[in-house]
PDB file of C-alpha atoms and ligand atoms in Angstrom:
ATOM      1  CA  MET A   1      10.498  21.128   3.521  1.00  0.00           C
ATOM      2  CA  GLY A   2       7.894  22.582   5.845  1.00  0.00           C
ATOM      3  CA  SER A   3       4.206  21.975   5.800  1.00  0.00           C
ATOM      4  CA  ALA A   4       1.788  20.519   3.322  1.00  0.00           C
ATOM      5  CA  ARG A   5       0.475  21.838   0.098  1.00  0.00           C
ATOM      6  CA  HIS A   6       3.700  21.308  -1.730  1.00  0.00           C
ATOM      7  CA  THR A   7       3.067  20.162  -5.243  1.00  0.00           C
ATOM      8  CA  VAL A   8       3.060  16.374  -5.258  1.00  0.00           C
ATOM      9  CA  ALA A   9       3.520  14.463  -8.504  1.00  0.00           C
ATOM     10  CA  VAL A  10       2.350  10.871  -8.637  1.00  0.00           C
ATOM     11  CA  ILE A  11       4.668   9.277 -11.158  1.00  0.00           C
ATOM     12  CA  GLY A  12       2.949   6.253 -12.697  1.00  0.00           C
ATOM     13  CA  ALA A  13      -0.606   6.745 -11.501  1.00  0.00           C
ATOM     14  CA  GLY A  14      -1.975   3.201 -11.699  1.00  0.00           C
ATOM     15  CA  LYS A  15      -3.985   1.550  -8.918  1.00  0.00           C
ATOM     16  CA  ILE A  16      -1.927   2.763  -5.941  1.00  0.00           C
ATOM     17  CA  GLY A  17      -1.096   6.123  -7.512  1.00  0.00           C
ATOM     18  CA  GLU A  18      -4.790   6.745  -8.115  1.00  0.00           C
ATOM     19  CA  LEU A  19      -5.594   5.839  -4.496  1.00  0.00           C
ATOM     20  CA  MET A  20      -3.032   8.427  -3.416  1.00  0.00           C
ATOM     21  CA  LEU A  21      -4.464  11.100  -5.676  1.00  0.00           C
ATOM     22  CA  SER A  22      -8.044  10.492  -4.582  1.00  0.00           C
ATOM     23  CA  GLY A  23      -7.063  10.296  -0.895  1.00  0.00           C
ATOM     24  CA  LEU A  24      -5.121  13.543  -1.030  1.00  0.00           C
ATOM     25  CA  LEU A  25      -8.012  15.270  -2.785  1.00  0.00           C
ATOM     26  CA  ARG A  26     -10.508  13.968  -0.190  1.00  0.00           C
ATOM     27  CA  SER A  27      -8.249  15.360   2.519  1.00  0.00           C
ATOM     28  CA  GLY A  28      -8.417  18.809   0.958  1.00  0.00           C
ATOM     29  CA  TRP A  29      -5.088  18.825  -0.876  1.00  0.00           C
ATOM     30  CA  PRO A  30      -5.704  21.359  -3.668  1.00  0.00           C
ATOM     31  CA  ALA A  31      -6.014  19.773  -7.125  1.00  0.00           C
ATOM     32  CA  GLN A  32      -3.713  22.457  -8.520  1.00  0.00           C
ATOM     33  CA  ARG A  33      -1.004  21.145  -6.186  1.00  0.00           C
ATOM     34  CA  LEU A  34      -1.243  17.630  -7.596  1.00  0.00           C
ATOM     35  CA  LEU A  35       0.285  16.283 -10.781  1.00  0.00           C
ATOM     36  CA  ALA A  36       0.116  12.809 -12.236  1.00  0.00           C
ATOM     37  CA  THR A  37       1.945  10.975 -14.969  1.00  0.00           C
ATOM     38  CA  ALA A  38       0.756   7.980 -16.961  1.00  0.00           C
ATOM     39  CA  ARG A  39       2.138   5.939 -19.805  1.00  0.00           C
ATOM     40  CA  ARG A  40      -1.046   5.631 -21.836  1.00  0.00           C
ATOM     41  CA  PRO A  41      -2.870   8.720 -23.171  1.00  0.00           C
ATOM     42  CA  VAL A  42      -6.268   7.118 -22.420  1.00  0.00           C
ATOM     43  CA  ARG A  43      -5.238   6.707 -18.789  1.00  0.00           C
ATOM     44  CA  ALA A  44      -3.970  10.303 -18.651  1.00  0.00           C
ATOM     45  CA  GLU A  45      -7.319  11.538 -19.960  1.00  0.00           C
ATOM     46  CA  GLU A  46      -9.192   9.386 -17.447  1.00  0.00           C
ATOM     47  CA  LEU A  47      -7.194  10.745 -14.483  1.00  0.00           C
ATOM     48  CA  ALA A  48      -7.523  14.359 -15.609  1.00  0.00           C
ATOM     49  CA  THR A  49     -11.299  14.016 -16.037  1.00  0.00           C
ATOM     50  CA  ARG A  50     -11.887  12.050 -12.849  1.00  0.00           C
ATOM     51  CA  TYR A  51      -9.734  14.155 -10.498  1.00  0.00           C
ATOM     52  CA  GLY A  52      -9.247  17.521 -12.189  1.00  0.00           C
ATOM     53  CA  VAL A  53      -5.476  17.210 -11.808  1.00  0.00           C
ATOM     54  CA  ARG A  54      -2.939  18.035 -14.487  1.00  0.00           C
ATOM     55  CA  VAL A  55      -1.455  14.960 -16.130  1.00  0.00           C
ATOM     56  CA  VAL A  56       1.977  15.790 -17.482  1.00  0.00           C
ATOM     57  CA  ASP A  57       5.065  13.979 -18.754  1.00  0.00           C
ATOM     58  CA  ASN A  58       7.595  12.684 -16.262  1.00  0.00           C
ATOM     59  CA  LEU A  59      10.147  15.430 -16.815  1.00  0.00           C
ATOM     60  CA  THR A  60       7.575  18.200 -16.377  1.00  0.00           C
ATOM     61  CA  ALA A  61       6.515  16.517 -13.130  1.00  0.00           C
ATOM     62  CA  VAL A  62      10.149  16.444 -12.005  1.00  0.00           C
ATOM     63  CA  SER A  63      10.663  20.130 -12.660  1.00  0.00           C
ATOM     64  CA  GLU A  64       7.327  21.361 -11.234  1.00  0.00           C
ATOM     65  CA  ALA A  65       6.689  19.189  -8.185  1.00  0.00           C
ATOM     66  CA  ALA A  66       8.450  19.356  -4.811  1.00  0.00           C
ATOM     67  CA  VAL A  67       7.567  15.762  -3.987  1.00  0.00           C
ATOM     68  CA  LEU A  68       7.869  12.903  -6.470  1.00  0.00           C
ATOM     69  CA  ALA A  69       5.811   9.861  -5.445  1.00  0.00           C
ATOM     70  CA  ILE A  70       7.084   6.910  -7.449  1.00  0.00           C
ATOM     71  CA  ALA A  71       4.159   4.523  -7.973  1.00  0.00           C
ATOM     72  CA  VAL A  72       5.353   2.417 -10.908  1.00  0.00           C
ATOM     73  CA  LYS A  73       5.863  -1.336 -10.553  1.00  0.00           C
ATOM     74  CA  PRO A  74       9.271  -2.266  -9.147  1.00  0.00           C
ATOM     75  CA  GLN A  75      10.072  -3.864 -12.505  1.00  0.00           C
ATOM     76  CA  ASP A  76       9.560  -0.456 -14.227  1.00  0.00           C
ATOM     77  CA  ALA A  77      11.461   1.641 -11.712  1.00  0.00           C
ATOM     78  CA  GLY A  78      14.887   1.196 -13.339  1.00  0.00           C
ATOM     79  CA  ALA A  79      13.706   2.482 -16.724  1.00  0.00           C
ATOM     80  CA  LEU A  80      11.877   5.372 -15.064  1.00  0.00           C
ATOM     81  CA  LEU A  81      14.967   6.358 -13.071  1.00  0.00           C
ATOM     82  CA  ASP A  82      17.104   6.149 -16.231  1.00  0.00           C
ATOM     83  CA  GLU A  83      14.748   8.768 -17.678  1.00  0.00           C
ATOM     84  CA  ILE A  84      14.282  11.115 -14.724  1.00  0.00           C
ATOM     85  CA  GLY A  85      17.084  10.289 -12.240  1.00  0.00           C
ATOM     86  CA  PRO A  86      19.782  12.655 -13.493  1.00  0.00           C
ATOM     87  CA  LYS A  87      17.223  15.466 -13.952  1.00  0.00           C
ATOM     88  CA  VAL A  88      15.888  15.442 -10.375  1.00  0.00           C
ATOM     89  CA  PRO A  89      17.156  18.494  -8.473  1.00  0.00           C
ATOM     90  CA  ALA A  90      18.559  17.344  -5.111  1.00  0.00           C
ATOM     91  CA  ASP A  91      16.100  19.514  -3.152  1.00  0.00           C
ATOM     92  CA  LYS A  92      13.130  17.378  -4.238  1.00  0.00           C
ATOM     93  CA  LEU A  93      11.749  14.691  -1.968  1.00  0.00           C
ATOM     94  CA  VAL A  94      11.421  11.278  -3.623  1.00  0.00           C
ATOM     95  CA  VAL A  95       8.812   9.018  -2.009  1.00  0.00           C
ATOM     96  CA  SER A  96       8.900   5.436  -3.225  1.00  0.00           C
ATOM     97  CA  LEU A  97       5.795   3.290  -2.986  1.00  0.00           C
ATOM     98  CA  CYS A  98       7.506   0.368  -4.711  1.00  0.00           C
ATOM     99  CA  ALA A  99       7.491  -3.027  -3.047  1.00  0.00           C
ATOM    100  CA  GLY A 100      10.915  -4.479  -2.387  1.00  0.00           C
ATOM    101  CA  LEU A 101      13.085  -1.645  -3.663  1.00  0.00           C
ATOM    102  CA  PRO A 102      15.375  -0.215  -0.991  1.00  0.00           C
ATOM    103  CA  THR A 103      15.907   3.533  -0.847  1.00  0.00           C
ATOM    104  CA  SER A 104      19.504   2.871  -1.930  1.00  0.00           C
ATOM    105  CA  PHE A 105      18.120   1.697  -5.308  1.00  0.00           C
ATOM    106  CA  PHE A 106      16.844   5.256  -5.825  1.00  0.00           C
ATOM    107  CA  SER A 107      19.754   7.057  -4.187  1.00  0.00           C
ATOM    108  CA  ARG A 108      22.197   5.379  -6.582  1.00  0.00           C
ATOM    109  CA  ARG A 109      20.182   6.736  -9.516  1.00  0.00           C
ATOM    110  CA  LEU A 110      19.546  10.240  -8.153  1.00  0.00           C
ATOM    111  CA  PRO A 111      21.858  13.199  -7.663  1.00  0.00           C
ATOM    112  CA  GLU A 112      23.938  12.958  -4.477  1.00  0.00           C
ATOM    113  CA  GLY A 113      22.003  14.228  -1.480  1.00  0.00           C
ATOM    114  CA  THR A 114      18.466  13.688  -2.808  1.00  0.00           C
ATOM    115  CA  PRO A 115      16.245  12.661   0.116  1.00  0.00           C
ATOM    116  CA  VAL A 116      14.331   9.402  -0.353  1.00  0.00           C
ATOM    117  CA  VAL A 117      11.499   8.075   1.817  1.00  0.00           C
ATOM    118  CA  ARG A 118      10.081   4.570   1.404  1.00  0.00           C
ATOM    119  CA  VAL A 119       6.380   4.013   2.069  1.00  0.00           C
ATOM    120  CA  MET A 120       4.420   0.771   2.005  1.00  0.00           C
ATOM    121  CA  THR A 121       0.711   1.505   1.936  1.00  0.00           C
ATOM    122  CA  ASN A 122      -2.259  -0.703   1.054  1.00  0.00           C
ATOM    123  CA  THR A 123      -5.504  -0.612  -0.909  1.00  0.00           C
ATOM    124  CA  PRO A 124      -7.889   0.216   1.985  1.00  0.00           C
ATOM    125  CA  ALA A 125      -6.593   3.741   1.265  1.00  0.00           C
ATOM    126  CA  LEU A 126      -9.707   3.854  -0.903  1.00  0.00           C
ATOM    127  CA  VAL A 127     -11.837   4.089   2.255  1.00  0.00           C
ATOM    128  CA  ASP A 128      -9.297   6.080   4.299  1.00  0.00           C
ATOM    129  CA  GLN A 129      -8.300   2.903   6.184  1.00  0.00           C
ATOM    130  CA  ALA A 130      -4.837   2.313   4.752  1.00  0.00           C
ATOM    131  CA  MET A 131      -1.889   1.126   6.791  1.00  0.00           C
ATOM    132  CA  SER A 132       1.134   3.065   5.580  1.00  0.00           C
ATOM    133  CA  ALA A 133       4.583   2.249   6.954  1.00  0.00           C
ATOM    134  CA  ILE A 134       7.157   4.984   6.430  1.00  0.00           C
ATOM    135  CA  SER A 135      10.965   4.758   6.503  1.00  0.00           C
ATOM    136  CA  ALA A 136      13.692   7.303   5.979  1.00  0.00           C
ATOM    137  CA  GLY A 137      16.385   6.569   3.446  1.00  0.00           C
ATOM    138  CA  ALA A 138      19.703   8.367   3.132  1.00  0.00           C
ATOM    139  CA  HIS A 139      19.403  12.164   3.327  1.00  0.00           C
ATOM    140  CA  ALA A 140      15.788  12.045   4.540  1.00  0.00           C
ATOM    141  CA  THR A 141      15.362  14.179   7.650  1.00  0.00           C
ATOM    142  CA  GLY A 142      12.628  14.249  10.290  1.00  0.00           C
ATOM    143  CA  GLU A 143      11.010  16.998   8.262  1.00  0.00           C
ATOM    144  CA  HIS A 144      10.842  14.763   5.184  1.00  0.00           C
ATOM    145  CA  LEU A 145       9.300  11.968   7.255  1.00  0.00           C
ATOM    146  CA  ALA A 146       6.775  14.416   8.682  1.00  0.00           C
ATOM    147  CA  LEU A 147       5.835  15.532   5.181  1.00  0.00           C
ATOM    148  CA  ALA A 148       5.390  11.920   4.063  1.00  0.00           C
ATOM    149  CA  GLU A 149       3.192  11.355   7.118  1.00  0.00           C
ATOM    150  CA  GLU A 150       1.162  14.409   6.240  1.00  0.00           C
ATOM    151  CA  MET A 151       0.540  12.942   2.793  1.00  0.00           C
ATOM    152  CA  PHE A 152      -0.411   9.464   4.005  1.00  0.00           C
ATOM    153  CA  ALA A 153      -2.225  10.229   7.296  1.00  0.00           C
ATOM    154  CA  PRO A 154      -5.459  11.210   5.499  1.00  0.00           C
ATOM    155  CA  LEU A 155      -5.445   7.777   3.839  1.00  0.00           C
ATOM    156  CA  GLY A 156      -5.490   5.890   7.159  1.00  0.00           C
ATOM    157  CA  ALA A 157      -2.973   4.960   9.845  1.00  0.00           C
ATOM    158  CA  THR A 158       0.756   5.620   9.528  1.00  0.00           C
ATOM    159  CA  LEU A 159       3.690   4.048  11.337  1.00  0.00           C
ATOM    160  CA  ARG A 160       7.404   4.786  11.168  1.00  0.00           C
ATOM    161  CA  VAL A 161       9.502   1.649  10.797  1.00  0.00           C
ATOM    162  CA  PRO A 162      13.214   1.069  10.178  1.00  0.00           C
ATOM    163  CA  GLU A 163      13.793   0.451   6.502  1.00  0.00           C
ATOM    164  CA  SER A 164      15.166  -3.004   7.317  1.00  0.00           C
ATOM    165  CA  GLN A 165      11.590  -4.032   8.246  1.00  0.00           C
ATOM    166  CA  GLN A 166       9.955  -2.891   5.015  1.00  0.00           C
ATOM    167  CA  ASP A 167      10.004  -6.248   3.187  1.00  0.00           C
ATOM    168  CA  ALA A 168       8.270  -7.861   6.165  1.00  0.00           C
ATOM    169  CA  VAL A 169       5.812  -4.952   6.300  1.00  0.00           C
ATOM    170  CA  THR A 170       5.082  -5.499   2.624  1.00  0.00           C
ATOM    171  CA  ALA A 171       4.307  -9.168   3.323  1.00  0.00           C
ATOM    172  CA  LEU A 172       2.022  -8.292   6.251  1.00  0.00           C
ATOM    173  CA  SER A 173       0.129  -5.092   5.522  1.00  0.00           C
ATOM    174  CA  GLY A 174       1.025  -4.340   1.887  1.00  0.00           C
ATOM    175  CA  SER A 175      -0.278  -7.663   0.619  1.00  0.00           C
ATOM    176  CA  GLY A 176      -2.465  -8.238   3.696  1.00  0.00           C
ATOM    177  CA  PRO A 177      -5.805  -7.120   2.259  1.00  0.00           C
ATOM    178  CA  ALA A 178      -5.516  -9.888  -0.355  1.00  0.00           C
ATOM    179  CA  TYR A 179      -5.298 -12.559   2.374  1.00  0.00           C
ATOM    180  CA  PHE A 180      -8.418 -11.265   4.104  1.00  0.00           C
ATOM    181  CA  TYR A 181     -10.323 -11.098   0.795  1.00  0.00           C
ATOM    182  CA  LEU A 182      -9.280 -14.667   0.035  1.00  0.00           C
ATOM    183  CA  LEU A 183     -10.499 -15.831   3.447  1.00  0.00           C
ATOM    184  CA  VAL A 184     -13.806 -14.028   2.973  1.00  0.00           C
ATOM    185  CA  GLU A 185     -14.197 -15.509  -0.509  1.00  0.00           C
ATOM    186  CA  ALA A 186     -13.545 -19.008   0.870  1.00  0.00           C
ATOM    187  CA  MET A 187     -15.981 -18.518   3.753  1.00  0.00           C
ATOM    188  CA  ILE A 188     -18.699 -17.339   1.376  1.00  0.00           C
ATOM    189  CA  ASP A 189     -18.103 -20.516  -0.648  1.00  0.00           C
ATOM    190  CA  ALA A 190     -18.453 -22.485   2.573  1.00  0.00           C
ATOM    191  CA  GLY A 191     -21.818 -20.809   3.097  1.00  0.00           C
ATOM    192  CA  ILE A 192     -22.874 -22.014  -0.367  1.00  0.00           C
ATOM    193  CA  LEU A 193     -21.727 -25.512   0.588  1.00  0.00           C
ATOM    194  CA  LEU A 194     -23.950 -25.307   3.650  1.00  0.00           C
ATOM    195  CA  GLY A 195     -26.891 -24.345   1.447  1.00  0.00           C
ATOM    196  CA  LEU A 196     -27.131 -20.595   1.989  1.00  0.00           C
ATOM    197  CA  PRO A 197     -27.968 -18.261  -0.874  1.00  0.00           C
ATOM    198  CA  ARG A 198     -24.777 -16.475  -2.056  1.00  0.00           C
ATOM    199  CA  GLN A 199     -26.077 -13.018  -1.137  1.00  0.00           C
ATOM    200  CA  VAL A 200     -26.948 -14.142   2.373  1.00  0.00           C
ATOM    201  CA  ALA A 201     -23.546 -15.823   2.841  1.00  0.00           C
ATOM    202  CA  HIS A 202     -21.865 -12.649   1.560  1.00  0.00           C
ATOM    203  CA  GLU A 203     -23.763 -10.380   3.938  1.00  0.00           C
ATOM    204  CA  LEU A 204     -23.134 -12.642   6.941  1.00  0.00           C
ATOM    205  CA  ILE A 205     -19.411 -12.933   6.353  1.00  0.00           C
ATOM    206  CA  VAL A 206     -18.703  -9.327   5.387  1.00  0.00           C
ATOM    207  CA  GLN A 207     -20.446  -7.968   8.488  1.00  0.00           C
ATOM    208  CA  THR A 208     -18.700 -10.611  10.613  1.00  0.00           C
ATOM    209  CA  ALA A 209     -15.350  -9.495   9.151  1.00  0.00           C
ATOM    210  CA  ILE A 210     -16.132  -5.840   9.894  1.00  0.00           C
ATOM    211  CA  GLY A 211     -17.322  -6.593  13.433  1.00  0.00           C
ATOM    212  CA  SER A 212     -14.266  -8.730  14.148  1.00  0.00           C
ATOM    213  CA  ALA A 213     -11.920  -6.074  12.731  1.00  0.00           C
ATOM    214  CA  VAL A 214     -13.464  -3.296  14.816  1.00  0.00           C
ATOM    215  CA  MET A 215     -13.171  -5.466  17.956  1.00  0.00           C
ATOM    216  CA  LEU A 216      -9.542  -6.219  17.146  1.00  0.00           C
ATOM    217  CA  ARG A 217      -8.878  -2.509  16.856  1.00  0.00           C
ATOM    218  CA  ASP A 218     -11.040  -1.126  19.658  1.00  0.00           C
ATOM    219  CA  SER A 219     -11.324  -3.740  22.412  1.00  0.00           C
ATOM    220  CA  GLY A 220      -7.658  -3.700  23.365  1.00  0.00           C
ATOM    221  CA  GLU A 221      -7.867  -7.492  23.719  1.00  0.00           C
ATOM    222  CA  HIS A 222      -5.386  -9.960  22.274  1.00  0.00           C
ATOM    223  CA  PRO A 223      -6.823 -11.963  19.333  1.00  0.00           C
ATOM    224  CA  VAL A 224      -6.433 -15.167  21.356  1.00  0.00           C
ATOM    225  CA  LYS A 225      -8.786 -13.774  24.026  1.00  0.00           C
ATOM    226  CA  LEU A 226     -11.300 -12.680  21.409  1.00  0.00           C
ATOM    227  CA  ARG A 227     -11.241 -16.141  19.818  1.00  0.00           C
ATOM    228  CA  GLU A 228     -11.582 -17.857  23.177  1.00  0.00           C
ATOM    229  CA  ALA A 229     -14.697 -15.818  23.891  1.00  0.00           C
ATOM    230  CA  VAL A 230     -16.325 -17.300  20.756  1.00  0.00           C
ATOM    231  CA  THR A 231     -15.218 -20.854  21.466  1.00  0.00           C
ATOM    232  CA  SER A 232     -17.735 -22.598  23.728  1.00  0.00           C
ATOM    233  CA  PRO A 233     -16.833 -25.905  25.391  1.00  0.00           C
ATOM    234  CA  ALA A 234     -17.902 -28.814  23.141  1.00  0.00           C
ATOM    235  CA  GLY A 235     -19.454 -26.200  20.845  1.00  0.00           C
ATOM    236  CA  THR A 236     -19.400 -25.446  17.137  1.00  0.00           C
ATOM    237  CA  THR A 237     -16.363 -23.179  16.956  1.00  0.00           C
ATOM    238  CA  ILE A 238     -13.883 -25.669  18.394  1.00  0.00           C
ATOM    239  CA  SER A 239     -14.994 -28.228  15.791  1.00  0.00           C
ATOM    240  CA  ALA A 240     -14.112 -25.729  13.069  1.00  0.00           C
ATOM    241  CA  VAL A 241     -10.838 -24.723  14.773  1.00  0.00           C
ATOM    242  CA  ARG A 242      -9.782 -28.389  14.893  1.00  0.00           C
ATOM    243  CA  GLU A 243     -10.224 -28.618  11.116  1.00  0.00           C
ATOM    244  CA  LEU A 244      -8.294 -25.366  10.545  1.00  0.00           C
ATOM    245  CA  GLU A 245      -5.402 -26.679  12.629  1.00  0.00           C
ATOM    246  CA  LYS A 246      -5.579 -30.118  10.969  1.00  0.00           C
ATOM    247  CA  HIS A 247      -5.319 -28.480   7.544  1.00  0.00           C
ATOM    248  CA  GLY A 248      -2.354 -26.389   8.622  1.00  0.00           C
ATOM    249  CA  VAL A 249      -3.903 -22.949   8.185  1.00  0.00           C
ATOM    250  CA  ARG A 250      -1.543 -21.401  10.738  1.00  0.00           C
ATOM    251  CA  ALA A 251       1.526 -22.975   9.112  1.00  0.00           C
ATOM    252  CA  ALA A 252       0.216 -21.977   5.695  1.00  0.00           C
ATOM    253  CA  LEU A 253       0.019 -18.344   6.794  1.00  0.00           C
ATOM    254  CA  LEU A 254       3.554 -18.438   8.186  1.00  0.00           C
ATOM    255  CA  ALA A 255       4.829 -19.898   4.916  1.00  0.00           C
ATOM    256  CA  ALA A 256       2.749 -17.514   2.796  1.00  0.00           C
ATOM    257  CA  LEU A 257       4.024 -14.375   4.459  1.00  0.00           C
ATOM    258  CA  GLU A 258       7.584 -15.675   4.324  1.00  0.00           C
ATOM    259  CA  ALA A 259       7.107 -16.227   0.570  1.00  0.00           C
ATOM    260  CA  ALA A 260       5.802 -12.671   0.155  1.00  0.00           C
ATOM    261  CA  ARG A 261       8.814 -11.306   2.068  1.00  0.00           C
ATOM    262  CA  ASP A 262      11.171 -13.378  -0.112  1.00  0.00           C
ATOM    263  CA  ARG A 263       9.443 -12.151  -3.269  1.00  0.00           C
ATOM    264  CA  ALA A 264      10.008  -8.543  -2.151  1.00  0.00           C
ATOM    265  CA  ARG A 265      13.724  -9.338  -1.869  1.00  0.00           C
ATOM    266  CA  GLU A 266      13.707 -10.961  -5.301  1.00  0.00           C
ATOM    267  CA  LEU A 267      12.045  -7.904  -6.853  1.00  0.00           C
ATOM    268  CA  ALA A 268      14.879  -5.773  -5.525  1.00  0.00           C
ATOM    269  CA  ALA A 269      17.551  -8.167  -6.804  1.00  0.00           C
ATOM    270  CA  GLN A 270      15.921  -8.327 -10.252  1.00  0.00           C
ATOM    271  CA  ALA A 271      15.521  -4.547 -10.506  1.00  0.00           C
ATOM    272  CA  ASP A 272      19.200  -3.890  -9.770  1.00  0.00           C
TER     273      ASP A 272
HETATM  274  N1  LIG B 301      -1.474  -2.756  -5.496  1.00  0.00           N
HETATM  275  C1  LIG B 301      -1.172  -2.748  -4.207  1.00  0.00           C
HETATM  276  O1  LIG B 301      -1.935  -3.208  -3.343  1.00  0.00           O
HETATM  277  C2  LIG B 301       0.106  -2.133  -3.729  1.00  0.00           C
HETATM  278  C3  LIG B 301       1.097  -1.749  -4.608  1.00  0.00           C
HETATM  279  N2  LIG B 301       2.252  -1.178  -4.145  1.00  0.00           N
HETATM  280  C4  LIG B 301       3.299  -0.767  -5.054  1.00  0.00           C
HETATM  281  O2  LIG B 301       2.792   0.307  -5.821  1.00  0.00           O
HETATM  282  C5  LIG B 301       3.377   0.296  -7.106  1.00  0.00           C
HETATM  283  C6  LIG B 301       2.295   0.331  -8.148  1.00  0.00           C
HETATM  284  O3  LIG B 301       1.475  -0.807  -8.039  1.00  0.00           O
HETATM  285  P1  LIG B 301       0.058  -0.828  -8.746  1.00  0.00           P
HETATM  286  O4  LIG B 301      -0.571   0.513  -8.626  1.00  0.00           O
HETATM  287  O5  LIG B 301      -0.631  -2.027  -8.218  1.00  0.00           O
HETATM  288  O6  LIG B 301       0.514  -1.075 -10.274  1.00  0.00           O
HETATM  289  P2  LIG B 301      -0.147  -0.496 -11.603  1.00  0.00           P
HETATM  290  O7  LIG B 301       0.424  -1.309 -12.721  1.00  0.00           O
HETATM  291  O8  LIG B 301      -1.629  -0.399 -11.449  1.00  0.00           O
HETATM  292  O9  LIG B 301       0.414   0.997 -11.692  1.00  0.00           O
HETATM  293  C7  LIG B 301       1.665   1.350 -12.184  1.00  0.00           C
HETATM  294  C8  LIG B 301       1.471   2.419 -13.240  1.00  0.00           C
HETATM  295  O10 LIG B 301       2.709   2.945 -13.608  1.00  0.00           O
HETATM  296  C9  LIG B 301       2.667   3.279 -14.987  1.00  0.00           C
HETATM  297  N3  LIG B 301       4.034   3.430 -15.470  1.00  0.00           N
HETATM  298  C10 LIG B 301       5.009   2.473 -15.586  1.00  0.00           C
HETATM  299  N4  LIG B 301       6.142   3.015 -16.050  1.00  0.00           N
HETATM  300  C11 LIG B 301       5.899   4.342 -16.207  1.00  0.00           C
HETATM  301  C12 LIG B 301       6.696   5.430 -16.659  1.00  0.00           C
HETATM  302  N5  LIG B 301       7.955   5.272 -17.041  1.00  0.00           N
HETATM  303  N6  LIG B 301       6.124   6.660 -16.686  1.00  0.00           N
HETATM  304  C13 LIG B 301       4.838   6.847 -16.302  1.00  0.00           C
HETATM  305  N7  LIG B 301       4.031   5.854 -15.883  1.00  0.00           N
HETATM  306  C14 LIG B 301       4.574   4.610 -15.831  1.00  0.00           C
HETATM  307  C15 LIG B 301       1.910   2.120 -15.592  1.00  0.00           C
HETATM  308  O11 LIG B 301       1.392   2.444 -16.863  1.00  0.00           O
HETATM  309  C16 LIG B 301       0.828   1.890 -14.534  1.00  0.00           C
HETATM  310  O12 LIG B 301      -0.329   2.650 -14.799  1.00  0.00           O
HETATM  311  C17 LIG B 301       4.235  -0.969  -7.195  1.00  0.00           C
HETATM  312  O13 LIG B 301       5.583  -0.616  -7.047  1.00  0.00           O
HETATM  313  C18 LIG B 301       3.760  -1.820  -6.042  1.00  0.00           C
HETATM  314  O14 LIG B 301       4.792  -2.597  -5.511  1.00  0.00           O
HETATM  315  C19 LIG B 301       2.419  -0.912  -2.829  1.00  0.00           C
HETATM  316  C20 LIG B 301       1.464  -1.248  -1.932  1.00  0.00           C
HETATM  317  C21 LIG B 301       0.257  -1.921  -2.287  1.00  0.00           C
HETATM  318  O1  LIG B 302       1.617  -7.654  -4.875  1.00  0.00           O
HETATM  319  C1  LIG B 302       2.426  -6.714  -4.866  1.00  0.00           C
HETATM  320  O2  LIG B 302       3.577  -6.868  -5.290  1.00  0.00           O
HETATM  321  C2  LIG B 302       2.007  -5.372  -4.310  1.00  0.00           C
HETATM  322  C3  LIG B 302       2.898  -4.943  -3.188  1.00  0.00           C
HETATM  323  C4  LIG B 302       2.068  -5.075  -1.950  1.00  0.00           C
HETATM  324  C5  LIG B 302       0.733  -5.321  -2.441  1.00  0.00           C
HETATM  325  N1  LIG B 302       0.720  -5.436  -3.735  1.00  0.00           N
END
């Protein structure tokens, strides 16, 4: 499939589809090489005005685009594939962004030989800090993977993973931003409990989150080492850590991510 600047159609441009469109545009992908589809006319109008891309119906997208990025909810993928599946020429690349759905879900509904790539990205794509994990399905070659990487690299980091890891990836990095936001929200509430004005608590915690994240990425140190460096003997941090352990925060995270992984599997079973 060669290099970039193929026409990419985002089928079902909701939250994630819009992030893809805006990221590709920021990276210099020409607007005339992007198409989007939407169910509601108001949404179509909004996307066309905001991004200057053509919003078309699904079948037009299928015939005009070289790459079809499927960004509908997993629960809507079956109906979408009933509509477009038989009409997709086998030389198109189908890129699924859907949580849970294996590439075989698409392959079974597409003409024999159609390449399918599965990508799990996340919402920090909005600030070019996404984590996108990319897997080849049946008929997807190295070239198809490279093209998918070319589309997602401008949105942040990319990583190739075996498809068998994608449900776990979804639990970790796909849903991951939500866990961090929840932690931040809870810590801001704790600041209120301690008597700080909300705005002050917000500023303290957000900058602390950013600083900690940059250190995690750039210091090369294991998180245990970074935490130990904060934890003074008989100090404040260890008192807080004791409470976190007492309340089972570590076990809660293990159980939470396992539940997210299981939900991804359920979505696939329900869609089939
Ligand atoms: N929100 C997130 O953080 C992430 C979501 N995903 C995946 O991305 C996909 C989309 O998720 P969201 O953007 O959050 O959902 P969303 O509901 O915001 O977007 C889906 C869009 O698809 C449209 N749609 C549904 N059926 C359609 C059809 N037949 N033709 C045209 N448009 C159709 C809907 O109207 C909606 O605008 C899901 O499969 C989800 O698993 C993946 C990674 C992260
Ligand atoms: O909650 C969800 O199902 C989607 C997939 C990963 C993040 N959001």
